[in-house]
PDB file of C-alpha atoms in Angstrom:
ATOM      1  CA  ALA A   1      60.491 -68.505-190.591  1.00  0.00           C
ATOM      2  CA  GLN A   2      59.657 -64.977-191.552  1.00  0.00           C
ATOM      3  CA  SER A   3      57.777 -64.630-194.866  1.00  0.00           C
ATOM      4  CA  VAL A   4      56.046 -61.841-196.634  1.00  0.00           C
ATOM      5  CA  THR A   5      52.989 -62.465-199.052  1.00  0.00           C
ATOM      6  CA  GLN A   6      52.223 -60.086-201.783  1.00  0.00           C
ATOM      7  CA  LEU A   7      48.918 -61.566-203.090  1.00  0.00           C
ATOM      8  CA  ASP A   8      49.120 -59.780-206.565  1.00  0.00           C
ATOM      9  CA  SER A   9      51.814 -60.488-209.143  1.00  0.00           C
ATOM     10  CA  GLN A  10      50.517 -57.655-211.457  1.00  0.00           C
ATOM     11  CA  VAL A  11      48.125 -54.721-210.760  1.00  0.00           C
ATOM     12  CA  PRO A  12      46.598 -52.808-213.835  1.00  0.00           C
ATOM     13  CA  VAL A  13      44.997 -49.349-213.305  1.00  0.00           C
ATOM     14  CA  PHE A  14      44.158 -46.182-215.124  1.00  0.00           C
ATOM     15  CA  GLU A  15      45.814 -42.949-214.469  1.00  0.00           C
ATOM     16  CA  GLU A  16      44.334 -40.972-211.676  1.00  0.00           C
ATOM     17  CA  ALA A  17      42.345 -44.224-210.157  1.00  0.00           C
ATOM     18  CA  PRO A  18      42.879 -45.310-206.566  1.00  0.00           C
ATOM     19  CA  VAL A  19      45.407 -48.187-205.908  1.00  0.00           C
ATOM     20  CA  GLU A  20      46.018 -50.755-203.298  1.00  0.00           C
ATOM     21  CA  LEU A  21      48.647 -53.079-203.330  1.00  0.00           C
ATOM     22  CA  ARG A  22      48.404 -55.996-200.726  1.00  0.00           C
ATOM     23  CA  CYS A  23      50.932 -57.304-198.323  1.00  0.00           C
ATOM     24  CA  ASN A  24      50.519 -59.909-195.430  1.00  0.00           C
ATOM     25  CA  TYR A  25      53.395 -60.704-193.110  1.00  0.00           C
ATOM     26  CA  SER A  26      53.879 -63.758-191.031  1.00  0.00           C
ATOM     27  CA  SER A  27      55.845 -62.690-187.814  1.00  0.00           C
ATOM     28  CA  SER A  28      54.303 -62.959-184.714  1.00  0.00           C
ATOM     29  CA  VAL A  29      56.733 -61.014-182.760  1.00  0.00           C
ATOM     30  CA  SER A  30      57.878 -57.552-183.071  1.00  0.00           C
ATOM     31  CA  VAL A  31      58.420 -56.399-186.662  1.00  0.00           C
ATOM     32  CA  TYR A  32      59.415 -53.701-188.732  1.00  0.00           C
ATOM     33  CA  LEU A  33      57.351 -53.377-191.845  1.00  0.00           C
ATOM     34  CA  PHE A  34      58.539 -51.537-195.379  1.00  0.00           C
ATOM     35  CA  TRP A  35      57.671 -50.903-198.755  1.00  0.00           C
ATOM     36  CA  TYR A  36      60.140 -50.166-201.622  1.00  0.00           C
ATOM     37  CA  VAL A  37      59.775 -49.084-205.214  1.00  0.00           C
ATOM     38  CA  GLN A  38      62.197 -50.570-207.981  1.00  0.00           C
ATOM     39  CA  TYR A  39      62.081 -48.608-211.262  1.00  0.00           C
ATOM     40  CA  PRO A  40      63.523 -50.329-214.275  1.00  0.00           C
ATOM     41  CA  ASN A  41      67.095 -50.966-214.017  1.00  0.00           C
ATOM     42  CA  GLN A  42      67.253 -49.488-210.721  1.00  0.00           C
ATOM     43  CA  GLY A  43      67.870 -50.221-207.151  1.00  0.00           C
ATOM     44  CA  LEU A  44      65.243 -50.170-204.441  1.00  0.00           C
ATOM     45  CA  GLN A  45      64.192 -47.074-202.872  1.00  0.00           C
ATOM     46  CA  LEU A  46      62.194 -46.733-199.729  1.00  0.00           C
ATOM     47  CA  LEU A  47      58.555 -45.412-199.909  1.00  0.00           C
ATOM     48  CA  LEU A  48      57.338 -45.783-196.325  1.00  0.00           C
ATOM     49  CA  LYS A  49      58.041 -47.717-193.172  1.00  0.00           C
ATOM     50  CA  TYR A  50      56.432 -48.949-189.725  1.00  0.00           C
ATOM     51  CA  LEU A  51      58.122 -49.198-186.656  1.00  0.00           C
ATOM     52  CA  SER A  52      55.639 -48.756-183.922  1.00  0.00           C
ATOM     53  CA  GLY A  53      52.856 -46.255-182.993  1.00  0.00           C
ATOM     54  CA  SER A  54      50.139 -45.095-185.286  1.00  0.00           C
ATOM     55  CA  THR A  55      48.963 -47.518-187.685  1.00  0.00           C
ATOM     56  CA  LEU A  56      48.692 -45.303-190.524  1.00  0.00           C
ATOM     57  CA  VAL A  57      51.916 -44.292-192.154  1.00  0.00           C
ATOM     58  CA  LYS A  58      52.598 -41.782-194.845  1.00  0.00           C
ATOM     59  CA  GLY A  59      55.378 -42.134-197.190  1.00  0.00           C
ATOM     60  CA  ILE A  60      56.808 -40.313-200.186  1.00  0.00           C
ATOM     61  CA  ASN A  61      55.133 -39.576-203.600  1.00  0.00           C
ATOM     62  CA  GLY A  62      51.833 -39.603-201.969  1.00  0.00           C
ATOM     63  CA  PHE A  63      51.786 -42.971-200.939  1.00  0.00           C
ATOM     64  CA  GLU A  64      50.387 -44.453-197.493  1.00  0.00           C
ATOM     65  CA  ALA A  65      50.208 -47.739-195.767  1.00  0.00           C
ATOM     66  CA  GLU A  66      48.151 -49.258-192.900  1.00  0.00           C
ATOM     67  CA  PHE A  67      49.483 -51.697-190.318  1.00  0.00           C
ATOM     68  CA  ASN A  68      46.840 -53.918-189.344  1.00  0.00           C
ATOM     69  CA  LYS A  69      48.189 -56.504-186.508  1.00  0.00           C
ATOM     70  CA  SER A  70      45.038 -58.577-186.248  1.00  0.00           C
ATOM     71  CA  GLN A  71      45.194 -59.143-190.004  1.00  0.00           C
ATOM     72  CA  THR A  72      48.920 -59.265-190.339  1.00  0.00           C
ATOM     73  CA  SER A  73      48.553 -56.933-193.277  1.00  0.00           C
ATOM     74  CA  PHE A  74      50.300 -53.886-194.105  1.00  0.00           C
ATOM     75  CA  HIS A  75      48.637 -52.758-197.665  1.00  0.00           C
ATOM     76  CA  LEU A  76      50.026 -49.724-199.678  1.00  0.00           C
ATOM     77  CA  ARG A  77      47.527 -47.168-201.150  1.00  0.00           C
ATOM     78  CA  LYS A  78      47.477 -44.242-203.201  1.00  0.00           C
ATOM     79  CA  PRO A  79      44.427 -42.380-203.836  1.00  0.00           C
ATOM     80  CA  SER A  80      45.367 -41.317-207.328  1.00  0.00           C
ATOM     81  CA  VAL A  81      48.212 -42.844-209.307  1.00  0.00           C
ATOM     82  CA  HIS A  82      50.226 -41.336-212.058  1.00  0.00           C
ATOM     83  CA  ILE A  83      52.005 -42.653-215.163  1.00  0.00           C
ATOM     84  CA  SER A  84      55.286 -42.323-213.306  1.00  0.00           C
ATOM     85  CA  ASP A  85      54.106 -44.752-210.819  1.00  0.00           C
ATOM     86  CA  THR A  86      54.492 -47.693-213.116  1.00  0.00           C
ATOM     87  CA  ALA A  87      57.076 -49.931-211.245  1.00  0.00           C
ATOM     88  CA  GLU A  88      57.834 -52.866-209.169  1.00  0.00           C
ATOM     89  CA  TYR A  89      56.667 -52.574-205.410  1.00  0.00           C
ATOM     90  CA  PHE A  90      58.037 -54.804-202.735  1.00  0.00           C
ATOM     91  CA  CYS A  91      56.904 -55.382-199.290  1.00  0.00           C
ATOM     92  CA  ALA A  92      59.351 -56.417-196.769  1.00  0.00           C
ATOM     93  CA  GLU A  93      59.808 -57.089-192.964  1.00  0.00           C
ATOM     94  CA  SER A  94      62.723 -56.989-190.659  1.00  0.00           C
ATOM     95  CA  GLY A  95      62.479 -58.724-187.136  1.00  0.00           C
ATOM     96  CA  GLY A  96      62.528 -56.253-184.454  1.00  0.00           C
ATOM     97  CA  ASN A  97      64.488 -58.381-182.124  1.00  0.00           C
ATOM     98  CA  THR A  98      67.385 -59.635-184.216  1.00  0.00           C
ATOM     99  CA  GLY A  99      69.795 -56.806-183.661  1.00  0.00           C
ATOM    100  CA  PHE A 100      70.433 -56.238-187.299  1.00  0.00           C
ATOM    101  CA  GLN A 101      68.615 -55.933-190.177  1.00  0.00           C
ATOM    102  CA  LYS A 102      67.808 -58.536-192.199  1.00  0.00           C
ATOM    103  CA  LEU A 103      65.013 -57.605-194.821  1.00  0.00           C
ATOM    104  CA  VAL A 104      62.577 -60.520-196.059  1.00  0.00           C
ATOM    105  CA  PHE A 105      60.919 -59.544-199.306  1.00  0.00           C
ATOM    106  CA  GLY A 106      57.894 -60.329-200.805  1.00  0.00           C
ATOM    107  CA  THR A 107      57.868 -61.478-204.491  1.00  0.00           C
ATOM    108  CA  GLY A 108      56.737 -58.203-205.694  1.00  0.00           C
ATOM    109  CA  THR A 109      53.694 -56.356-207.347  1.00  0.00           C
ATOM    110  CA  ARG A 110      53.994 -54.818-210.718  1.00  0.00           C
ATOM    111  CA  LEU A 111      52.239 -51.595-210.747  1.00  0.00           C
ATOM    112  CA  LEU A 112      51.257 -50.687-214.517  1.00  0.00           C
ATOM    113  CA  VAL A 113      49.600 -47.460-215.069  1.00  0.00           C
ATOM    114  CA  SER A 114      47.825 -46.452-218.269  1.00  0.00           C
ATOM    115  CA  PRO A 115      46.427 -43.316-219.514  1.00  0.00           C
TER     116      PRO A 115
ATOM    117  CA  GLU B   1      76.502 -36.841-199.714  1.00  0.00           C
ATOM    118  CA  THR B   2      77.281 -39.703-202.217  1.00  0.00           C
ATOM    119  CA  GLY B   3      74.855 -42.743-202.558  1.00  0.00           C
ATOM    120  CA  VAL B   4      75.530 -46.375-202.608  1.00  0.00           C
ATOM    121  CA  THR B   5      77.659 -47.435-205.677  1.00  0.00           C
ATOM    122  CA  GLN B   6      78.193 -50.737-207.050  1.00  0.00           C
ATOM    123  CA  SER B   7      80.514 -52.309-209.971  1.00  0.00           C
ATOM    124  CA  PRO B   8      80.419 -53.299-212.479  1.00  0.00           C
ATOM    125  CA  THR B   9      77.046 -52.899-213.492  1.00  0.00           C
ATOM    126  CA  HIS B  10      76.929 -56.021-215.678  1.00  0.00           C
ATOM    127  CA  LEU B  11      78.955 -59.061-215.981  1.00  0.00           C
ATOM    128  CA  ILE B  12      79.172 -62.536-217.891  1.00  0.00           C
ATOM    129  CA  LYS B  13      80.952 -65.399-216.408  1.00  0.00           C
ATOM    130  CA  THR B  14      81.527 -69.092-217.056  1.00  0.00           C
ATOM    131  CA  ARG B  15      79.947 -71.944-214.748  1.00  0.00           C
ATOM    132  CA  GLY B  16      83.004 -72.878-212.387  1.00  0.00           C
ATOM    133  CA  GLN B  17      84.382 -69.242-212.492  1.00  0.00           C
ATOM    134  CA  GLN B  18      84.846 -67.018-209.476  1.00  0.00           C
ATOM    135  CA  VAL B  19      83.531 -63.499-209.307  1.00  0.00           C
ATOM    136  CA  THR B  20      83.881 -60.471-207.072  1.00  0.00           C
ATOM    137  CA  LEU B  21      81.332 -57.753-206.836  1.00  0.00           C
ATOM    138  CA  ARG B  22      82.133 -54.351-205.258  1.00  0.00           C
ATOM    139  CA  CYS B  23      80.060 -51.950-203.370  1.00  0.00           C
ATOM    140  CA  SER B  24      80.909 -48.531-201.874  1.00  0.00           C
ATOM    141  CA  SER B  25      78.464 -47.629-199.124  1.00  0.00           C
ATOM    142  CA  GLN B  26      76.641 -44.133-198.649  1.00  0.00           C
ATOM    143  CA  SER B  27      78.797 -41.885-196.670  1.00  0.00           C
ATOM    144  CA  GLY B  28      78.673 -42.323-192.950  1.00  0.00           C
ATOM    145  CA  HIS B  29      76.844 -45.729-193.086  1.00  0.00           C
ATOM    146  CA  ASN B  30      78.835 -48.498-191.417  1.00  0.00           C
ATOM    147  CA  THR B  31      76.642 -51.549-192.156  1.00  0.00           C
ATOM    148  CA  VAL B  32      76.532 -53.191-195.626  1.00  0.00           C
ATOM    149  CA  SER B  33      74.058 -56.026-196.572  1.00  0.00           C
ATOM    150  CA  TRP B  34      74.139 -57.897-199.817  1.00  0.00           C
ATOM    151  CA  TYR B  35      71.060 -59.332-201.695  1.00  0.00           C
ATOM    152  CA  GLN B  36      70.475 -61.668-204.419  1.00  0.00           C
ATOM    153  CA  GLN B  37      67.421 -60.872-206.609  1.00  0.00           C
ATOM    154  CA  ALA B  38      66.556 -63.558-209.124  1.00  0.00           C
ATOM    155  CA  LEU B  39      64.440 -62.669-212.349  1.00  0.00           C
ATOM    156  CA  GLY B  40      60.845 -62.129-211.299  1.00  0.00           C
ATOM    157  CA  GLN B  41      61.412 -62.603-207.341  1.00  0.00           C
ATOM    158  CA  GLY B  42      62.039 -60.270-204.531  1.00  0.00           C
ATOM    159  CA  PRO B  43      65.609 -59.847-203.223  1.00  0.00           C
ATOM    160  CA  GLN B  44      66.983 -62.382-200.708  1.00  0.00           C
ATOM    161  CA  PHE B  45      69.259 -61.564-198.046  1.00  0.00           C
ATOM    162  CA  ILE B  46      72.785 -63.100-198.401  1.00  0.00           C
ATOM    163  CA  PHE B  47      74.784 -61.608-195.451  1.00  0.00           C
ATOM    164  CA  GLN B  48      75.533 -58.353-193.610  1.00  0.00           C
ATOM    165  CA  TYR B  49      78.691 -56.675-192.297  1.00  0.00           C
ATOM    166  CA  TYR B  50      79.047 -54.390-189.490  1.00  0.00           C
ATOM    167  CA  ARG B  51      82.398 -52.626-188.834  1.00  0.00           C
ATOM    168  CA  GLU B  52      84.243 -55.355-191.057  1.00  0.00           C
ATOM    169  CA  GLU B  53      82.597 -58.294-189.383  1.00  0.00           C
ATOM    170  CA  GLU B  54      79.936 -60.586-190.780  1.00  0.00           C
ATOM    171  CA  ASN B  55      76.895 -60.272-188.293  1.00  0.00           C
ATOM    172  CA  GLY B  56      74.153 -61.778-189.932  1.00  0.00           C
ATOM    173  CA  ARG B  57      73.798 -64.531-192.737  1.00  0.00           C
ATOM    174  CA  GLY B  58      71.020 -65.886-194.786  1.00  0.00           C
ATOM    175  CA  ASN B  59      70.635 -69.357-196.540  1.00  0.00           C
ATOM    176  CA  PHE B  60      73.460 -69.133-198.846  1.00  0.00           C
ATOM    177  CA  PRO B  61      76.082 -71.793-199.119  1.00  0.00           C
ATOM    178  CA  PRO B  62      79.669 -70.879-198.118  1.00  0.00           C
ATOM    179  CA  ARG B  63      80.804 -70.440-201.609  1.00  0.00           C
ATOM    180  CA  PHE B  64      79.245 -66.934-200.907  1.00  0.00           C
ATOM    181  CA  SER B  65      81.685 -64.975-198.880  1.00  0.00           C
ATOM    182  CA  GLY B  66      82.157 -61.154-198.267  1.00  0.00           C
ATOM    183  CA  LEU B  67      84.495 -58.548-196.947  1.00  0.00           C
ATOM    184  CA  GLN B  68      84.022 -55.068-195.532  1.00  0.00           C
ATOM    185  CA  PHE B  69      87.150 -52.776-195.467  1.00  0.00           C
ATOM    186  CA  PRO B  70      87.769 -49.932-192.830  1.00  0.00           C
ATOM    187  CA  ASN B  71      86.328 -47.339-195.220  1.00  0.00           C
ATOM    188  CA  TYR B  72      83.004 -49.537-195.027  1.00  0.00           C
ATOM    189  CA  SER B  73      83.023 -50.463-198.687  1.00  0.00           C
ATOM    190  CA  SER B  74      82.445 -53.992-199.237  1.00  0.00           C
ATOM    191  CA  GLU B  75      82.827 -57.271-201.796  1.00  0.00           C
ATOM    192  CA  LEU B  76      80.811 -60.019-202.401  1.00  0.00           C
ATOM    193  CA  ASN B  77      82.771 -62.970-203.610  1.00  0.00           C
ATOM    194  CA  VAL B  78      81.046 -66.168-205.219  1.00  0.00           C
ATOM    195  CA  ASN B  79      83.178 -69.196-205.951  1.00  0.00           C
ATOM    196  CA  ALA B  80      82.111 -72.178-208.305  1.00  0.00           C
ATOM    197  CA  LEU B  81      79.753 -70.336-209.920  1.00  0.00           C
ATOM    198  CA  GLU B  82      76.300 -72.138-210.991  1.00  0.00           C
ATOM    199  CA  LEU B  83      73.821 -71.167-213.666  1.00  0.00           C
ATOM    200  CA  ASP B  84      71.302 -70.594-210.601  1.00  0.00           C
ATOM    201  CA  ASP B  85      73.725 -67.843-209.587  1.00  0.00           C
ATOM    202  CA  SER B  86      72.515 -65.657-212.439  1.00  0.00           C
ATOM    203  CA  ALA B  87      70.782 -62.605-210.860  1.00  0.00           C
ATOM    204  CA  LEU B  88      70.884 -59.074-209.793  1.00  0.00           C
ATOM    205  CA  TYR B  89      73.123 -58.583-206.850  1.00  0.00           C
ATOM    206  CA  LEU B  90      72.206 -55.569-204.894  1.00  0.00           C
ATOM    207  CA  CYS B  91      74.127 -53.967-201.947  1.00  0.00           C
ATOM    208  CA  ALA B  92      72.473 -52.011-199.222  1.00  0.00           C
ATOM    209  CA  SER B  93      74.075 -49.663-196.551  1.00  0.00           C
ATOM    210  CA  ASN B  94      72.572 -48.490-193.361  1.00  0.00           C
ATOM    211  CA  LEU B  95      73.480 -47.248-189.954  1.00  0.00           C
ATOM    212  CA  GLY B  96      72.635 -50.519-188.432  1.00  0.00           C
ATOM    213  CA  GLY B  97      69.591 -51.693-186.559  1.00  0.00           C
ATOM    214  CA  ALA B  98      66.536 -53.612-187.824  1.00  0.00           C
ATOM    215  CA  GLY B  99      64.356 -50.533-188.496  1.00  0.00           C
ATOM    216  CA  THR B 100      66.740 -48.112-190.226  1.00  0.00           C
ATOM    217  CA  GLU B 101      66.228 -47.246-194.001  1.00  0.00           C
ATOM    218  CA  ALA B 102      68.604 -49.270-196.074  1.00  0.00           C
ATOM    219  CA  PHE B 103      69.969 -47.488-199.143  1.00  0.00           C
ATOM    220  CA  PHE B 104      70.376 -49.728-202.192  1.00  0.00           C
ATOM    221  CA  GLY B 105      72.753 -49.350-205.161  1.00  0.00           C
ATOM    222  CA  GLN B 106      71.688 -50.122-208.700  1.00  0.00           C
ATOM    223  CA  GLY B 107      72.814 -53.436-208.610  1.00  0.00           C
ATOM    224  CA  THR B 108      75.289 -55.935-210.441  1.00  0.00           C
ATOM    225  CA  ARG B 109      73.601 -58.199-213.089  1.00  0.00           C
ATOM    226  CA  LEU B 110      75.437 -61.246-213.074  1.00  0.00           C
ATOM    227  CA  THR B 111      75.004 -63.980-215.804  1.00  0.00           C
ATOM    228  CA  VAL B 112      76.430 -67.316-215.649  1.00  0.00           C
ATOM    229  CA  VAL B 113      76.671 -69.340-218.694  1.00  0.00           C
TER     230      VAL B 113
END
């Protein structure tokens, strides 16, 4: 069965510092990978996605992620965070051969940015 | 272009009751999915509807059921509510296909007492 592991439940960081949020996926077949952000009392918003091609994916708000097939990882990075980046971040996968989108989410990482 | 809207935003029900949650998909999207997000957890896939037919289901019992209407709006129905059904229920719409972007609504917070 598909599963996504987010190794850190909470990541505290100072404003303007770099951050990496870790994600490992389980699927051994074709897989699509996503990072979503959830601000308090809101739904999820897509940051970026990997379907195929270049392993470095750039998203919105300065975020990027690198797909590493050998390590089954899809870590999210930002070189300099802002207070406004404080939110819950979810990594998700969707099998590429199911014909429909069933997103399997990790348990989330809370990013806490302080001044 | 309107986004995904869900109603109601909050709901309190008693154990054993039935509940209906509603979702209007983003304009032009023919696929709607429902997710359950328990407190402190990631969303879990309940099911998906494509052109009024259920075309995928997660590990949820049959008392979780749904409908999709010709205008692609959708309902999630839960019968015989249990305390563990308390969660944020999220609706997402997309254009179909595993790699497309899903647009999420703000969710309905269901509390079962």
